[in-house]
Amino acid sequence: LYNRLFYAKYEFNIIVLNKGFLKTKQENEINSIFLPLILGRILFLLSLRGLKMKAMLNIALFGPPGAGKGTQAKRIVEKYNLVHISTGDMIRKEIADGTELGKMAADIINRGELLSDEFVVRLIENSIATHKGANGFLFDGFPRTVAQAEILDNMLGKEGTPLKGLICIDVPFTELKRRMLERAKIEGRADDNEEVIENRFKEYNSKTVHVANYYKNKGLHIDIEGDRTMDEVFASIVEVLEKIKD
């Protein structure tokens, strides 16, 4: 920190801070005036950076249909005062509001095509930009591809607030199917039969397995056993977040 830290000019004499020593004709005066100011400024900037890093809790939450991800997302956001970023909700809102992005999304969806990584990332960027000073972000079901994961890491890295973890709620397929069939009966959703549920589960796995491996390789993938009560699952998530939030 002290080795060749800065150069400045004082009465046409160059001040060089080299391994903690100042060498000028006005050494005593400079030491007493400038050194405390310089070191104070350095410590101040470092403290601000430390506060920023500590305050931001950025996490991604994954879970197959029926895992209770929506319920847990709401509780996490409320407890840690995070901004909830759900690409599905964002797309629906853009379409409902008739924005430029919404019109583009509606056109793509109406053609039966999938939204590109670039389009989804643009939505995420807009949302992050409108929430400066947030305590952190909960990315709900995002990123869905390795390309999106890499872009997200780059975005957050530039801000000095990297993703702290990818939390994945794991529930056995038999339990997921039971939950979804029961929900279909309650909500009167005749289209949610066993075949449809199996296809949705396969689609989820095929989309997330590569992202999961990406974060496993970075040591950020966290499995949560979801075959328990909502309170028990939430307690396990909180236990993990308390360890990684600082």
PDB file of C-alpha atoms in Angstrom, residues 102-232:
ATOM      1  CA  GLY A 102     -42.981  -5.585 -23.898  1.00  0.00           C
ATOM      2  CA  LYS A 103     -43.989  -5.290 -27.542  1.00  0.00           C
ATOM      3  CA  MET A 104     -40.823  -7.084 -28.620  1.00  0.00           C
ATOM      4  CA  ALA A 105     -41.443  -9.858 -26.073  1.00  0.00           C
ATOM      5  CA  ALA A 106     -45.085 -10.289 -27.103  1.00  0.00           C
ATOM      6  CA  ASP A 107     -44.100 -10.541 -30.765  1.00  0.00           C
ATOM      7  CA  ILE A 108     -41.478 -13.202 -30.035  1.00  0.00           C
ATOM      8  CA  ILE A 109     -43.797 -15.198 -27.767  1.00  0.00           C
ATOM      9  CA  ASN A 110     -46.675 -15.004 -30.254  1.00  0.00           C
ATOM     10  CA  ARG A 111     -44.407 -16.540 -32.882  1.00  0.00           C
ATOM     11  CA  GLY A 112     -43.813 -19.439 -30.519  1.00  0.00           C
ATOM     12  CA  GLU A 113     -40.141 -18.610 -30.116  1.00  0.00           C
ATOM     13  CA  LEU A 114     -38.026 -18.368 -26.977  1.00  0.00           C
ATOM     14  CA  LEU A 115     -36.708 -15.040 -25.747  1.00  0.00           C
ATOM     15  CA  SER A 116     -32.992 -14.687 -26.459  1.00  0.00           C
ATOM     16  CA  ASP A 117     -30.340 -14.413 -23.763  1.00  0.00           C
ATOM     17  CA  GLU A 118     -29.685 -10.840 -24.887  1.00  0.00           C
ATOM     18  CA  PHE A 119     -33.336  -9.881 -24.432  1.00  0.00           C
ATOM     19  CA  VAL A 120     -33.614 -11.404 -20.943  1.00  0.00           C
ATOM     20  CA  VAL A 121     -30.329  -9.866 -19.836  1.00  0.00           C
ATOM     21  CA  ARG A 122     -31.520  -6.469 -21.055  1.00  0.00           C
ATOM     22  CA  LEU A 123     -34.529  -6.798 -18.751  1.00  0.00           C
ATOM     23  CA  ILE A 124     -32.253  -7.692 -15.846  1.00  0.00           C
ATOM     24  CA  GLU A 125     -29.930  -4.770 -16.563  1.00  0.00           C
ATOM     25  CA  ASN A 126     -32.859  -2.346 -16.608  1.00  0.00           C
ATOM     26  CA  SER A 127     -34.144  -3.671 -13.300  1.00  0.00           C
ATOM     27  CA  ILE A 128     -30.743  -3.466 -11.593  1.00  0.00           C
ATOM     28  CA  ALA A 129     -30.216   0.071 -12.905  1.00  0.00           C
ATOM     29  CA  THR A 130     -33.499   1.236 -11.362  1.00  0.00           C
ATOM     30  CA  HIS A 131     -32.633  -0.137  -7.919  1.00  0.00           C
ATOM     31  CA  LYS A 132     -29.335   1.546  -7.094  1.00  0.00           C
ATOM     32  CA  GLY A 133     -28.518   1.346  -3.396  1.00  0.00           C
ATOM     33  CA  ALA A 134     -30.495  -1.863  -2.855  1.00  0.00           C
ATOM     34  CA  ASN A 135     -29.446  -4.275  -0.109  1.00  0.00           C
ATOM     35  CA  GLY A 136     -29.204  -6.957  -2.752  1.00  0.00           C
ATOM     36  CA  PHE A 137     -31.076  -8.895  -5.414  1.00  0.00           C
ATOM     37  CA  LEU A 138     -32.910 -12.204  -5.431  1.00  0.00           C
ATOM     38  CA  PHE A 139     -32.816 -13.592  -8.968  1.00  0.00           C
ATOM     39  CA  ASP A 140     -35.821 -15.862  -9.321  1.00  0.00           C
ATOM     40  CA  GLY A 141     -35.275 -18.563 -11.925  1.00  0.00           C
ATOM     41  CA  PHE A 142     -32.444 -16.611 -13.531  1.00  0.00           C
ATOM     42  CA  PRO A 143     -29.957 -17.290 -15.038  1.00  0.00           C
ATOM     43  CA  ARG A 144     -31.371 -20.165 -17.098  1.00  0.00           C
ATOM     44  CA  THR A 145     -28.385 -20.690 -19.399  1.00  0.00           C
ATOM     45  CA  VAL A 146     -24.624 -20.681 -18.916  1.00  0.00           C
ATOM     46  CA  ALA A 147     -24.409 -17.670 -21.224  1.00  0.00           C
ATOM     47  CA  GLN A 148     -26.813 -15.765 -18.966  1.00  0.00           C
ATOM     48  CA  ALA A 149     -24.830 -16.861 -15.903  1.00  0.00           C
ATOM     49  CA  GLU A 150     -21.590 -15.540 -17.382  1.00  0.00           C
ATOM     50  CA  ILE A 151     -23.201 -12.225 -18.322  1.00  0.00           C
ATOM     51  CA  LEU A 152     -24.746 -11.879 -14.852  1.00  0.00           C
ATOM     52  CA  ASP A 153     -21.406 -12.576 -13.165  1.00  0.00           C
ATOM     53  CA  ASN A 154     -19.787  -9.930 -15.343  1.00  0.00           C
ATOM     54  CA  MET A 155     -22.496  -7.361 -14.556  1.00  0.00           C
ATOM     55  CA  LEU A 156     -22.316  -7.905 -10.806  1.00  0.00           C
ATOM     56  CA  GLY A 157     -18.533  -8.157 -10.860  1.00  0.00           C
ATOM     57  CA  LYS A 158     -18.230  -4.683 -12.357  1.00  0.00           C
ATOM     58  CA  GLU A 159     -20.208  -3.345  -9.398  1.00  0.00           C
ATOM     59  CA  GLY A 160     -18.004  -5.222  -6.939  1.00  0.00           C
ATOM     60  CA  THR A 161     -21.039  -7.142  -5.687  1.00  0.00           C
ATOM     61  CA  PRO A 162     -20.781 -10.727  -6.979  1.00  0.00           C
ATOM     62  CA  LEU A 163     -23.411 -13.431  -6.683  1.00  0.00           C
ATOM     63  CA  LYS A 164     -23.089 -15.040  -3.245  1.00  0.00           C
ATOM     64  CA  GLY A 165     -24.789 -18.300  -4.127  1.00  0.00           C
ATOM     65  CA  LEU A 166     -27.242 -20.283  -6.227  1.00  0.00           C
ATOM     66  CA  ILE A 167     -29.794 -21.828  -3.881  1.00  0.00           C
ATOM     67  CA  CYS A 168     -31.576 -24.847  -5.358  1.00  0.00           C
ATOM     68  CA  ILE A 169     -34.631 -26.327  -3.625  1.00  0.00           C
ATOM     69  CA  ASP A 170     -34.555 -30.077  -4.279  1.00  0.00           C
ATOM     70  CA  VAL A 171     -37.721 -32.161  -4.006  1.00  0.00           C
ATOM     71  CA  PRO A 172     -38.129 -35.799  -5.153  1.00  0.00           C
ATOM     72  CA  PHE A 173     -40.136 -36.083  -8.365  1.00  0.00           C
ATOM     73  CA  THR A 174     -42.799 -38.288  -6.742  1.00  0.00           C
ATOM     74  CA  GLU A 175     -43.490 -35.574  -4.168  1.00  0.00           C
ATOM     75  CA  LEU A 176     -43.482 -32.843  -6.812  1.00  0.00           C
ATOM     76  CA  LYS A 177     -45.982 -34.782  -8.903  1.00  0.00           C
ATOM     77  CA  ARG A 178     -48.210 -35.315  -5.875  1.00  0.00           C
ATOM     78  CA  ARG A 179     -48.160 -31.615  -5.019  1.00  0.00           C
ATOM     79  CA  MET A 180     -48.864 -30.501  -8.570  1.00  0.00           C
ATOM     80  CA  LEU A 181     -51.702 -32.969  -9.119  1.00  0.00           C
ATOM     81  CA  GLU A 182     -53.257 -31.850  -5.844  1.00  0.00           C
ATOM     82  CA  ARG A 183     -52.885 -28.205  -6.822  1.00  0.00           C
ATOM     83  CA  ALA A 184     -54.423 -28.950 -10.225  1.00  0.00           C
ATOM     84  CA  LYS A 185     -57.499 -30.404  -8.544  1.00  0.00           C
ATOM     85  CA  ILE A 186     -57.859 -27.438  -6.199  1.00  0.00           C
ATOM     86  CA  GLU A 187     -57.398 -24.882  -8.978  1.00  0.00           C
ATOM     87  CA  GLY A 188     -59.381 -26.851 -11.539  1.00  0.00           C
ATOM     88  CA  ARG A 189     -56.469 -27.105 -13.964  1.00  0.00           C
ATOM     89  CA  ALA A 190     -57.353 -30.141 -16.032  1.00  0.00           C
ATOM     90  CA  ASP A 191     -54.317 -29.610 -18.297  1.00  0.00           C
ATOM     91  CA  ASP A 192     -51.936 -30.434 -15.438  1.00  0.00           C
ATOM     92  CA  ASN A 193     -52.010 -34.200 -15.873  1.00  0.00           C
ATOM     93  CA  GLU A 194     -49.173 -36.613 -15.138  1.00  0.00           C
ATOM     94  CA  GLU A 195     -47.769 -36.460 -18.658  1.00  0.00           C
ATOM     95  CA  VAL A 196     -47.687 -32.659 -18.693  1.00  0.00           C
ATOM     96  CA  ILE A 197     -46.102 -32.565 -15.231  1.00  0.00           C
ATOM     97  CA  GLU A 198     -43.391 -35.026 -16.290  1.00  0.00           C
ATOM     98  CA  ASN A 199     -42.602 -32.945 -19.358  1.00  0.00           C
ATOM     99  CA  ARG A 200     -42.364 -29.765 -17.289  1.00  0.00           C
ATOM    100  CA  PHE A 201     -40.005 -31.478 -14.876  1.00  0.00           C
ATOM    101  CA  LYS A 202     -37.800 -32.772 -17.700  1.00  0.00           C
ATOM    102  CA  GLU A 203     -37.717 -29.321 -19.281  1.00  0.00           C
ATOM    103  CA  TYR A 204     -36.693 -27.748 -15.973  1.00  0.00           C
ATOM    104  CA  ASN A 205     -33.870 -30.240 -15.500  1.00  0.00           C
ATOM    105  CA  SER A 206     -32.588 -29.865 -19.056  1.00  0.00           C
ATOM    106  CA  LYS A 207     -32.487 -26.076 -18.728  1.00  0.00           C
ATOM    107  CA  THR A 208     -30.934 -25.841 -15.272  1.00  0.00           C
ATOM    108  CA  VAL A 209     -28.464 -28.721 -15.138  1.00  0.00           C
ATOM    109  CA  HIS A 210     -25.760 -26.808 -17.035  1.00  0.00           C
ATOM    110  CA  VAL A 211     -26.254 -23.664 -14.945  1.00  0.00           C
ATOM    111  CA  ALA A 212     -26.112 -25.768 -11.771  1.00  0.00           C
ATOM    112  CA  ASN A 213     -22.831 -27.328 -12.882  1.00  0.00           C
ATOM    113  CA  TYR A 214     -21.464 -23.894 -13.772  1.00  0.00           C
ATOM    114  CA  TYR A 215     -22.012 -22.658 -10.215  1.00  0.00           C
ATOM    115  CA  LYS A 216     -20.900 -25.948  -8.668  1.00  0.00           C
ATOM    116  CA  ASN A 217     -17.541 -25.437 -10.370  1.00  0.00           C
ATOM    117  CA  LYS A 218     -17.386 -21.960  -8.815  1.00  0.00           C
ATOM    118  CA  GLY A 219     -18.309 -23.337  -5.376  1.00  0.00           C
ATOM    119  CA  LEU A 220     -21.532 -21.320  -5.246  1.00  0.00           C
ATOM    120  CA  HIS A 221     -24.172 -24.036  -5.696  1.00  0.00           C
ATOM    121  CA  ILE A 222     -26.200 -24.737  -2.534  1.00  0.00           C
ATOM    122  CA  ASP A 223     -28.719 -27.583  -2.269  1.00  0.00           C
ATOM    123  CA  ILE A 224     -31.680 -27.228   0.088  1.00  0.00           C
ATOM    124  CA  GLU A 225     -33.829 -30.242   0.943  1.00  0.00           C
ATOM    125  CA  GLY A 226     -37.336 -29.174  -0.039  1.00  0.00           C
ATOM    126  CA  ASP A 227     -39.292 -32.254   1.041  1.00  0.00           C
ATOM    127  CA  ARG A 228     -40.164 -30.668   4.388  1.00  0.00           C
ATOM    128  CA  THR A 229     -42.518 -28.062   5.816  1.00  0.00           C
ATOM    129  CA  MET A 230     -42.257 -24.501   4.486  1.00  0.00           C
ATOM    130  CA  ASP A 231     -40.890 -23.299   7.832  1.00  0.00           C
ATOM    131  CA  GLU A 232     -38.201 -25.983   7.907  1.00  0.00           C
TER     132      GLU A 232
END
